[in-house]
C-alpha cells in the first residue's frame, strides 16, 4: 500500500483560490448532496412537486392581473403573461437558489463540525438542487410559448448561456450569504427582504427599456438586468443590447470573485463559530 | 504515518462567538479585543505515529482530545503548529453524519458513504456487506425516520465500519447499539488495526483502548501527560482519576481545606446503598456525602455544594436547609451531611463538585474544596429515561422527565 496522498495541516493563511480541483475530486459528494436536497425539498408537502409549477404560474397570474390591467409596460409586442413568465423563469430560480444556499450551512451544522470536505460543496449543492424547479418553470414557459404561438429563431440557442450566467450569479450570491450566515444569523432575516428589493431592481415584470437610456448601463450593474434582457432577446428573437449585457457580465464576474475570496477567508473557522 | 509538530489551538471566547451583526459592530467600535478571554484547548502537542500503529487517546473531558481529532481531520485549523498525514484519511467523529430522516436506508448509505469520503464505486462494491453487517435488509427502502434508535445507529455504524482508509481517526463512536452489536463493532475495529492501517482512537472506555491499541497518549489540559504503551498510559491515567474521582479523603488534617472553625475530612459520590459511585445511572438518585470536623462549638455551620458541568458552568448550588442545623450551633466533632440529587434530573456528562462549609450570619466561608470530586452521569438507551428512544446528541445541563399530557 503506497501512501501517496500527503495531507498537510497548517494554521489558516490566505488561500485565495477556488479549489476547483478538490471539488472535482469530490464531485460524487456534490452529486449526493444535490440529490438529497432535491429529494427532501417537497417531502411532507401535500401537493409535492406541483409547487414547482404553481409558484411560477401563480406569480405570472398575479403580475398579469396587476400590470396588464392598469400599469401597462411596453413589452415590445410580447404578450404580457409570456413576458412575465420569461422573467420569472430565471428570477424564481435565482431567488430559490439564493435562499436555499444562504441557509445551507446553518441547516447542515453537523456536516461542518464532524467531517472535512471542500466547504464550497454545500452551497453549491443547494444551488444545483434549485435547478430542479427551473426545469418545471421552463416547461410552463414552453407551454405558454406554444399557446401564444411565439416561434423561436436560431437565436434561442443562446438561451443556455444566460442560464449559465444566472447559475453563476445565484451560486456566487448564495455562497457569500451562506458564509456570512455562519457568523451572523442576521442573514436569515435579511435575505427575504434583500431578495424582494433585488426583484424590484431587476426587469422581471417590467422591461429594461423603462429605464431612461443614460441610466441603463448603471442599472445593468445588477447582473440580473443583462441576464434577463439577454434571455428574453434570445427567446423572442429581438436584437441583443450588448453594452448592457457586457456591463452585467463584468459585474457578475466581479461579484463571483469577491464571493470566493470572502468565502475562502471565512471557511476555516466555520466549525468553530457555527 | 501521522506526524504532529507543536499543534496548538487557542479559542477566543466571548466576543468572537458573537452571532449577531450588532455585537460584531459594537465590538469593533469599542475595541474590546484586548479583554477577550482565550482558551488553550491544545498546547504544543507533538508526536509521531508510524504506519500500521494503533494509538489510543485518553484524557478527561476538555483535555483536548476532540480538538486534536478535529485538527487532524481538517475540520478546524490549528492556531500554531503543523501536521502531516501520509495516506488516505478517513475520520469518524460521529456516526451517521448527514443522515436525513426523510431518506430511506439505501439512500442514506450512499449519502453517508460519500460524506465519509467513499467513492460511489466503493459503496456499490461494499453495499451488500454494509447491509448484511447492519442486519437491516428488510428495512432498506423505509425512510430512516421510521427506524428505532437502535436500528438507526446500526445502519450508521455499518457504513462507517466499511470505510477503508489508510489512516483512520475515530472518536468514541463504538458505544452504539446493543451489547452484541458493540462487540461486533469492536471486532471490526480490531480487524482494521490488524490489517496494517494506522488507527487513532479516542475513547473513555479504558478496556477498549487496551484491547485495540498497543500505544496510548494521555492528554491533560491540552498537553501530552504520558505517551507510552497502552497498558502504562491507562494505568497512569486511572491512578490520577481515582485521586480526583468519586471519592476524596483528606488523611492529613494539616493539608485539608479548613480553618479553626471547620475542616473537611472527606467527600464522596454515593448511591442509595452508600457505595461510592463514579458513574451513576441517570435514573437513580445521587448522594454527595460530605464529612467534616467542627472545631468550635458555637457556630452555625451550613455545608454547601456547588455543581459544575464540563464547561465550568454552574449547574446549581445547594446548601443544607432542612436538617435543623440551620438555627443551632453544631457541637465540636465529626459531622456527616449528605445531599441527594434526584434521579432524572442531571443531564449526561461529567459533573465536578465543589464543597464548602459556611456560616451565613454573618457570612463567612470556613473552607472551600474546589473540584474535589467528580462523577459521570450515564444515560443508558433502555428507553425509560428522559431520553426515550432518541439516541442522538441531547444538549442541556439538566434532563428532567417532565409530565406530558395529551388531549
XYZ file of C-alpha atoms in Angstrom:
681
model
C 0.000 0.000 0.000
C 1.912 3.007 -1.218
C 0.908 6.033 0.751
C 0.892 8.621 -1.953
C -1.558 11.197 -0.622
C 0.017 13.507 1.874
C -2.318 15.697 3.872
C -0.635 18.784 5.243
C -2.284 20.599 8.077
C -1.194 24.167 8.759
C -2.636 27.194 10.520
C -5.056 29.029 8.277
C -3.448 31.519 5.974
C -4.669 33.307 2.928
C -5.721 30.714 0.416
C -7.109 32.721 -2.410
C -8.026 30.036 -4.822
C -11.235 28.420 -5.915
C -10.104 24.913 -5.038
C -11.863 23.616 -8.127
C -9.628 20.581 -8.351
C -10.602 19.393 -4.919
C -14.280 19.988 -5.632
C -13.933 17.997 -8.834
C -12.408 15.071 -6.947
C -15.350 15.185 -4.564
C -17.946 15.563 -7.306
C -19.761 12.455 -6.101
C -20.370 14.089 -2.754
C -21.694 17.137 -4.606
C -23.964 14.809 -6.565
C -25.334 13.030 -3.491
C -25.872 16.254 -1.557
C -27.701 17.780 -4.528
C -29.813 14.658 -4.847
C -30.617 14.805 -1.145
C -31.629 18.462 -1.337
C -33.923 17.688 -4.272
C -35.452 14.624 -2.623
C -36.255 16.339 0.649
C -37.434 19.623 -0.833
C -41.034 18.591 -1.281
C -41.220 15.816 1.331
C -44.130 16.140 3.728
C -45.943 18.586 1.488
C -49.477 17.952 0.377
C -49.092 18.674 -3.322
C -45.342 17.999 -3.592
C -43.637 18.875 -6.836
C -46.750 20.714 -8.016
C -45.326 23.664 -6.069
C -42.563 23.903 -8.659
C -45.282 24.574 -11.273
C -47.646 26.587 -9.087
C -45.039 29.085 -7.956
C -44.280 30.496 -11.439
C -47.874 30.100 -12.696
C -49.490 31.914 -9.769
C -46.887 34.666 -9.800
C -47.436 35.162 -13.534
C -51.193 35.372 -12.981
C -50.775 37.956 -10.241
C -48.336 40.051 -12.287
C -50.657 39.849 -15.282
C -53.666 40.950 -13.235
C -51.773 43.916 -11.823
C -49.565 45.017 -14.679
C -51.626 44.365 -17.762
C -54.674 45.906 -16.118
C -53.767 49.427 -15.068
C -49.980 49.680 -15.221
C -49.081 48.816 -18.769
C -45.496 48.305 -19.844
C -44.192 48.435 -23.382
C -43.185 44.798 -23.729
C -42.152 45.076 -27.353
C -45.148 43.147 -28.750
C -44.768 40.238 -26.385
C -47.977 39.139 -24.641
C -47.627 40.208 -21.002
C -48.141 36.751 -19.414
C -45.413 35.381 -21.650
C -43.183 38.368 -20.916
C -43.622 37.956 -17.164
C -43.125 34.200 -17.323
C -39.754 34.529 -19.113
C -38.577 36.889 -16.401
C -39.905 34.680 -13.629
C -38.297 31.536 -15.056
C -34.818 32.852 -14.318
C -35.741 35.058 -11.380
C -37.501 32.336 -9.379
C -34.522 30.083 -9.947
C -32.132 32.739 -8.601
C -34.464 33.512 -5.713
C -34.897 29.870 -4.682
C -31.234 29.063 -5.138
C -30.070 32.053 -3.095
C -32.485 31.412 -0.260
C -31.663 27.690 -0.151
C -27.908 28.244 -0.406
C -27.800 31.008 2.181
C -29.196 28.645 4.815
C -27.226 25.636 3.632
C -24.542 25.629 6.345
C -26.887 26.507 9.151
C -29.079 23.583 8.082
C -26.088 21.237 7.878
C -24.283 22.101 11.079
C -23.072 18.599 11.791
C -21.603 18.223 8.329
C -19.401 21.185 9.123
C -18.431 20.177 12.650
C -17.909 16.471 12.056
C -16.435 15.950 8.592
C -13.966 17.609 6.302
C -14.704 18.244 2.638
C -14.370 21.339 0.456
C -16.900 23.621 2.104
C -17.984 25.187 -1.183
C -19.796 21.952 -1.973
C -22.588 22.736 0.473
C -23.915 25.999 -1.043
C -23.122 24.653 -4.493
C -25.299 21.582 -3.912
C -28.153 23.833 -2.750
C -27.812 25.938 -5.898
C -27.746 22.855 -8.121
C -30.818 21.488 -6.358
C -32.703 24.653 -7.273
C -32.162 23.753 -10.943
C -34.789 21.055 -10.408
C -37.509 23.710 -10.073
C -36.124 25.530 -13.091
C -36.983 22.508 -15.266
C -40.651 22.916 -14.348
C -40.560 26.659 -14.995
C -39.110 26.010 -18.427
C -41.893 23.522 -19.132
C -44.512 26.114 -18.165
C -42.736 28.684 -20.323
C -42.740 26.286 -23.298
C -46.493 25.708 -22.906
C -47.098 29.457 -22.831
C -44.945 29.944 -25.925
C -46.987 27.371 -27.801
C -50.225 28.971 -26.598
C -49.132 32.410 -27.793
C -47.557 30.913 -30.948
C -44.201 32.503 -30.172
C -41.966 30.884 -32.761
C -38.322 30.832 -31.771
C -35.456 31.606 -34.145
C -31.936 30.063 -34.108
C -31.147 32.791 -31.586
C -32.795 30.583 -28.958
C -29.591 28.528 -28.922
C -28.089 31.328 -26.780
C -30.614 30.672 -24.003
C -28.318 28.229 -22.146
C -25.609 30.897 -21.989
C -27.875 33.191 -19.987
C -28.957 30.302 -17.834
C -25.332 29.600 -17.002
C -24.859 33.271 -16.097
C -27.909 33.056 -13.844
C -26.499 29.930 -12.231
C -23.112 31.545 -11.585
C -24.835 34.593 -10.129
C -27.058 32.513 -7.832
C -24.131 30.353 -6.752
C -21.931 33.385 -6.012
C -24.537 35.322 -4.037
C -25.772 32.180 -2.266
C -22.237 31.156 -1.317
C -21.383 34.579 0.033
C -24.569 34.743 2.095
C -24.111 31.172 3.365
C -20.680 32.085 4.770
C -21.960 35.292 6.370
C -24.887 33.346 7.820
C -22.498 31.045 9.689
C -21.210 34.005 11.648
C -24.150 36.370 11.616
C -27.591 34.865 11.908
C -28.955 38.255 10.873
C -28.549 36.987 7.326
C -31.513 34.672 7.754
C -33.756 37.663 8.354
C -32.141 39.918 5.805
C -32.286 37.510 2.856
C -36.048 37.579 2.165
C -36.004 41.376 2.271
C -32.885 41.534 0.108
C -34.485 39.223 -2.477
C -37.608 41.382 -2.590
C -35.596 44.521 -3.273
C -33.466 42.672 -5.800
C -36.520 41.534 -7.741
C -37.892 45.069 -7.913
C -34.488 46.268 -9.105
C -34.458 43.664 -11.881
C -36.510 43.711 -15.085
C -38.627 40.719 -14.089
C -42.097 42.174 -14.511
C -41.095 45.266 -16.469
C -38.736 45.765 -19.456
C -35.303 47.341 -19.038
C -36.330 49.858 -21.719
C -38.393 51.548 -18.991
C -35.184 52.911 -17.555
C -34.007 56.009 -19.390
C -31.148 55.413 -21.789
C -28.489 57.289 -19.811
C -29.123 55.338 -16.622
C -29.490 51.953 -18.255
C -25.814 50.954 -18.108
C -25.643 51.849 -14.423
C -28.826 49.851 -13.941
C -27.000 46.912 -15.563
C -24.500 46.749 -12.689
C -27.198 44.498 -11.280
C -26.192 41.387 -13.276
C -29.814 40.256 -13.344
C -30.531 43.116 -15.785
C -28.260 41.864 -18.561
C -29.124 38.256 -17.903
C -32.906 38.786 -18.108
C -32.703 41.089 -21.131
C -30.384 38.687 -22.972
C -32.596 35.733 -22.071
C -35.672 37.477 -23.462
C -33.879 38.623 -26.619
C -32.723 35.053 -27.249
C -36.204 33.626 -26.805
C -38.222 36.251 -28.663
C -35.722 36.867 -31.454
C -35.073 40.509 -30.551
C -31.754 42.320 -31.016
C -29.307 41.924 -28.133
C -28.303 45.011 -26.180
C -24.633 44.027 -25.988
C -23.318 47.001 -23.926
C -25.991 46.290 -21.328
C -25.175 42.577 -21.277
C -21.430 43.349 -21.179
C -21.751 45.551 -18.082
C -23.807 42.888 -16.354
C -21.354 40.097 -17.149
C -18.358 42.106 -15.884
C -20.282 42.915 -12.721
C -21.223 39.237 -12.402
C -17.575 38.144 -12.614
C -16.573 40.729 -10.000
C -19.309 39.578 -7.649
C -18.267 35.952 -8.110
C -14.614 36.775 -7.415
C -15.488 38.739 -4.277
C -17.739 35.908 -3.097
C -14.990 33.331 -3.493
C -12.398 35.498 -1.719
C -14.700 36.231 1.230
C -15.837 32.622 1.450
C -12.265 31.335 1.401
C -11.222 33.702 4.152
C -14.100 32.621 6.379
C -14.412 28.890 5.773
C -11.571 27.753 8.046
C -13.396 28.985 11.125
C -16.793 27.545 10.228
C -16.531 24.575 12.584
C -15.584 26.868 15.470
C -18.226 29.553 15.059
C -21.260 27.795 13.599
C 2.050 7.905 9.197
C 0.966 10.865 11.249
C 3.411 13.493 12.303
C 2.275 16.343 14.554
C 4.614 19.217 15.400
C 3.690 21.713 18.093
C -0.043 21.632 17.446
C -1.715 24.416 19.391
C -5.322 25.525 19.313
C -6.489 28.658 21.020
C -10.169 29.505 21.096
C -11.288 33.082 21.525
C -14.112 33.142 23.997
C -16.794 35.742 24.281
C -16.694 38.442 21.633
C -15.597 36.262 18.728
C -18.548 33.953 19.207
C -20.993 36.777 18.739
C -23.622 35.697 16.330
C -25.330 38.938 15.687
C -24.097 41.642 13.437
C -24.800 44.278 16.060
C -22.434 42.641 18.512
C -19.733 42.470 15.882
C -20.171 46.128 15.007
C -20.244 47.362 18.588
C -17.377 45.034 19.460
C -15.374 46.509 16.629
C -16.205 50.077 17.587
C -15.405 49.676 21.257
C -12.239 47.684 20.516
C -12.734 45.368 23.395
C -10.459 42.792 21.821
C -7.794 43.166 24.453
C -10.070 41.923 27.199
C -11.082 38.870 25.198
C -10.753 35.623 27.060
C -8.938 32.772 25.422
C -8.988 29.070 25.973
C -5.952 26.980 25.143
C -7.513 23.724 24.068
C -4.311 22.193 22.763
C -0.890 23.301 23.849
C 2.179 22.418 21.798
C 1.391 18.776 21.104
C 3.925 16.767 19.123
C 4.019 13.072 18.304
C 4.756 10.667 15.501
C 2.621 7.665 14.717
C 4.130 5.131 12.356
C 2.300 3.368 9.602
C 0.240 0.461 10.885
C 0.241 1.620 14.503
C -2.963 1.778 16.563
C -2.860 4.573 19.099
C -5.446 5.438 21.722
C -6.020 8.960 23.004
C -7.333 9.276 26.540
C -7.970 12.119 28.929
C -10.721 13.852 30.815
C -13.407 15.878 29.097
C -12.000 19.151 27.908
C -8.427 17.838 27.848
C -8.151 18.493 24.124
C -8.880 15.056 22.662
C -11.680 16.213 20.398
C -9.768 19.304 19.360
C -6.806 17.146 18.350
C -9.035 14.888 16.259
C -10.733 17.883 14.668
C -7.394 19.336 13.649
C -6.143 16.041 12.236
C -9.456 15.625 10.403
C -9.049 19.148 8.917
C -12.325 20.314 10.386
C -10.648 23.184 12.167
C -7.148 24.572 11.551
C -4.549 24.721 14.321
C -3.627 28.153 15.683
C 0.033 27.152 15.557
C 1.963 24.074 14.566
C 1.686 21.695 11.670
C 0.840 18.102 10.995
C 1.221 15.840 8.039
C -0.574 12.619 7.371
C 0.549 10.164 4.709
C -2.210 8.091 3.181
C -5.897 8.494 2.570
C -7.519 9.744 5.764
C -10.920 8.632 6.972
C -12.278 10.270 10.062
C -15.246 9.232 12.120
C -16.082 11.852 14.693
C -19.701 10.792 14.682
C -21.640 8.019 13.039
C -24.461 8.900 10.709
C -23.230 12.379 9.786
C -25.570 13.771 7.165
C -28.223 11.097 7.645
C -31.564 12.507 6.690
C -34.751 11.284 8.300
C -36.808 11.552 5.145
C -34.431 9.432 3.095
C -34.506 5.644 3.026
C -31.844 3.381 4.465
C -30.459 2.759 0.992
C -30.287 6.465 0.135
C -28.631 7.248 3.444
C -25.953 4.593 2.895
C -24.885 6.295 -0.323
C -25.124 9.808 1.074
C -23.274 8.984 4.285
C -20.657 6.973 2.411
C -19.982 9.927 0.114
C -19.760 12.262 3.109
C -17.202 9.955 4.722
C -15.169 10.136 1.535
C -16.066 6.856 -0.151
C -16.389 6.733 -3.901
C -19.647 5.577 -5.372
C -17.971 2.534 -6.895
C -16.617 1.585 -3.452
C -20.054 1.902 -1.901
C -21.529 -0.190 -4.718
C -18.900 -2.846 -4.156
C -19.479 -2.994 -0.401
C -23.181 -2.326 -0.375
C -24.251 -5.902 0.359
C -21.629 -6.221 3.071
C -22.804 -2.989 4.719
C -26.424 -4.131 4.649
C -25.560 -7.569 5.993
C -23.497 -6.039 8.800
C -26.381 -3.787 9.815
C -28.908 -6.684 9.740
C -31.449 -4.307 8.253
C -32.109 -5.985 4.896
C -35.879 -5.714 5.292
C -35.895 -2.006 6.052
C -33.633 -0.725 3.295
C -36.382 1.118 1.479
C -38.021 2.537 4.583
C -37.262 6.160 5.469
C -34.979 6.142 8.493
C -37.442 8.277 10.436
C -39.388 5.061 10.982
C -36.323 3.285 12.388
C -35.858 2.732 16.104
C -32.832 4.450 17.585
C -31.003 1.131 17.704
C -31.647 0.437 14.026
C -30.570 3.936 13.097
C -27.264 3.617 14.927
C -26.663 0.167 13.492
C -27.066 1.395 9.951
C -24.893 4.432 10.630
C -22.121 2.377 12.153
C -22.257 -0.211 9.393
C -21.470 2.415 6.774
C -18.632 3.790 8.889
C -17.222 0.341 9.560
C -16.786 -0.259 5.853
C -14.739 2.813 5.278
C -11.300 1.550 4.329
C -8.826 4.381 4.505
C -5.125 4.022 5.190
C -5.360 6.268 8.220
C -8.441 6.040 10.384
C -9.304 8.661 13.001
C -12.115 7.557 15.309
C -13.851 9.384 18.127
C -15.848 7.437 20.666
C -18.340 6.071 18.183
C -18.304 2.477 19.245
C -20.641 2.894 22.151
C -23.715 2.496 19.995
C -26.386 -0.125 19.723
C -26.899 -3.092 21.974
C -24.126 -5.061 23.592
C -23.976 -7.691 20.852
C -23.630 -5.016 18.194
C -20.973 -3.184 20.208
C -18.961 -6.385 20.374
C -19.287 -6.839 16.642
C -18.202 -3.237 16.034
C -15.211 -3.601 18.309
C -14.215 -6.742 16.401
C -14.422 -4.784 13.155
C -12.170 -2.090 14.613
C -9.674 -4.686 15.718
C -9.593 -6.173 12.215
C -8.883 -2.737 10.781
C -5.991 -2.254 13.162
C -4.574 -5.657 12.378
C -4.809 -5.173 8.635
C -1.947 -2.676 8.724
C -3.957 0.523 8.966
C -2.914 3.417 11.102
C -5.642 3.994 13.659
C -6.067 6.912 16.042
C -8.796 6.182 18.516
C -10.358 8.301 21.267
C -12.337 6.601 23.974
C -13.390 6.840 27.576
C -13.542 3.096 27.759
C -10.151 2.004 29.055
C -10.950 -1.604 28.226
C -11.361 -0.993 24.533
C -8.258 1.207 24.472
C -6.174 -1.583 25.999
C -7.712 -4.152 23.683
C -7.403 -2.187 20.449
C -4.242 -0.187 20.855
C -0.650 -1.017 21.588
C 0.166 2.570 22.419
C -1.791 5.321 24.123
C -1.383 9.060 24.601
C -2.874 10.757 27.647
C -3.821 14.387 27.149
C -4.162 16.553 30.220
C -5.108 20.241 29.953
C -4.133 20.272 26.289
C -0.685 18.820 26.833
C 0.650 15.295 26.488
C 0.927 13.894 30.013
C 2.056 10.383 29.102
C 2.866 8.823 25.742
C 3.687 5.181 26.278
C 2.341 1.666 25.880
C -1.422 1.447 26.279
C -1.103 -0.527 29.497
C 1.212 2.006 31.121
C -0.694 5.070 29.958
C -4.036 3.663 31.045
C -2.614 2.725 34.448
C -1.172 6.202 34.965
C -4.430 7.806 33.906
C -6.595 5.616 36.118
C -4.305 6.303 39.052
C -4.856 10.012 38.739
C -8.556 9.558 38.086
C -9.046 7.797 41.413
C -7.453 10.770 43.111
C -9.924 13.192 41.625
C -12.617 10.640 41.098
C -15.755 9.962 43.032
C -14.088 9.889 46.407
C -11.648 12.165 48.130
C -10.299 11.682 51.615
C -8.034 14.155 53.367
C -5.936 11.944 55.627
C -3.689 14.690 56.781
C -5.593 17.320 58.736
C -2.921 19.911 58.083
C -3.341 19.825 54.312
C -7.142 19.567 54.347
C -9.036 22.746 53.444
C -10.303 24.353 56.625
C -9.778 26.947 59.322
C -10.136 26.901 63.085
C -13.910 26.546 62.865
C -14.414 23.738 60.354
C -12.310 21.410 58.250
C -13.236 18.910 55.564
C -12.417 15.232 56.094
C -13.894 13.506 53.047
C -16.241 13.886 50.137
C -17.875 11.017 48.259
C -20.365 10.400 45.482
C -22.644 7.619 46.688
C -25.682 5.654 45.617
C -28.691 4.736 47.767
C -26.800 1.801 49.240
C -23.987 4.082 50.367
C -21.463 2.724 47.857
C -19.047 5.079 46.094
C -20.378 5.587 42.551
C -18.188 7.236 39.907
C -20.741 6.837 37.118
C -24.287 6.906 38.441
C -27.230 5.953 36.264
C -29.274 8.981 35.220
C -32.411 7.358 36.645
C -31.014 6.857 40.152
C -30.646 9.451 42.850
C -27.099 10.525 43.587
C -25.858 11.362 47.057
C -22.973 13.685 47.827
C -21.668 12.793 51.248
C -19.549 15.372 52.996
C -17.722 14.548 56.212
C -16.279 17.499 58.100
C -14.988 18.317 61.524
C -16.424 21.164 63.545
C -13.553 22.574 65.575
C -15.530 25.140 67.558
C -18.866 24.549 69.201
C -20.522 27.934 68.976
C -21.033 28.338 65.225
C -23.935 27.585 62.942
C -22.299 25.630 60.106
C -24.023 25.227 56.776
C -22.478 22.684 54.397
C -22.980 23.614 50.742
C -22.236 22.009 47.407
C -21.607 23.575 44.020
C -22.071 21.566 40.841
C -20.316 22.402 37.579
C -20.568 20.814 34.148
C -17.660 20.095 31.798
C -17.626 23.636 30.506
C -17.398 25.009 34.008
C -20.979 26.241 34.002
C -22.507 26.206 37.448
C -25.460 23.826 37.241
C -26.747 24.684 40.697
C -25.716 25.296 44.289
C -27.346 23.570 47.218
C -26.976 24.010 50.951
C -28.395 22.189 53.910
C -31.674 23.972 54.544
C -33.792 21.370 56.263
C -31.777 19.336 58.720
C -32.365 21.573 61.699
C -28.728 22.666 61.918
C -29.730 25.902 60.263
C -30.621 27.538 63.555
C -28.388 25.956 66.173
C -24.616 25.742 66.532
C -23.035 22.398 65.761
C -21.155 20.727 68.609
C -17.447 20.152 68.045
C -16.716 16.828 66.440
C -17.319 14.935 63.221
C -20.390 15.596 61.113
C -21.676 13.818 58.046
C -24.047 15.652 55.700
C -25.446 14.074 52.543
C -27.305 15.902 49.801
C -29.493 13.838 47.474
C -29.871 14.794 43.847
C -32.996 13.140 42.467
C -32.779 10.718 39.575
C -33.768 12.000 36.134
C -32.597 15.473 36.914
C -28.992 15.993 35.797
C -28.030 15.519 32.150
C -25.401 13.072 30.980
C -21.812 14.108 31.361
C -19.114 14.687 33.901
C -20.005 16.913 36.807
C -17.488 18.213 39.262
C -18.391 19.097 42.793
C -17.019 21.863 44.947
C -17.751 21.528 48.652
C -17.764 24.237 51.280
C -18.913 24.933 54.808
C -20.116 28.441 55.591
C -21.788 30.472 58.278
C -24.384 32.899 56.983
C -24.989 35.291 59.882
C -22.552 36.918 59.396
C -21.331 35.464 56.132
C -18.126 33.543 56.481
C -16.684 30.712 54.406
C -14.702 28.295 56.551
C -13.355 26.179 53.746
C -13.926 25.555 50.105
C -12.657 22.397 48.390
C -12.739 23.223 44.691
C -13.484 20.431 42.222
C -12.897 17.917 44.958
C -14.816 15.041 43.395
C -16.425 14.362 40.073
C -18.858 11.860 38.675
C -20.163 10.972 35.249
C -23.886 10.616 34.787
C -24.659 7.929 32.242
C -27.873 7.607 30.309
C -28.458 4.098 29.093
C -30.502 3.553 25.983
C -33.098 1.427 27.676
C -35.898 3.800 26.864
C -37.168 4.562 30.344
C -35.110 7.691 30.957
C -35.996 11.159 29.655
C -34.068 10.252 26.502
C -36.799 7.864 25.451
C -35.962 6.261 22.136
C -33.744 9.081 20.946
C -30.098 8.061 20.744
C -28.511 11.192 19.343
C -26.971 14.240 20.920
C -29.202 15.691 23.613
C -27.909 19.063 24.813
C -28.822 20.777 28.039
C -27.414 20.752 31.563
C -30.460 19.160 33.129
C -32.591 16.368 31.786
C -35.782 16.165 33.815
C -38.547 13.741 32.991
C -41.427 16.103 32.535
C -45.040 15.148 32.782
C -46.589 15.306 29.315
C -50.296 15.406 28.839
C -52.170 14.960 25.623
C -55.727 15.837 24.832
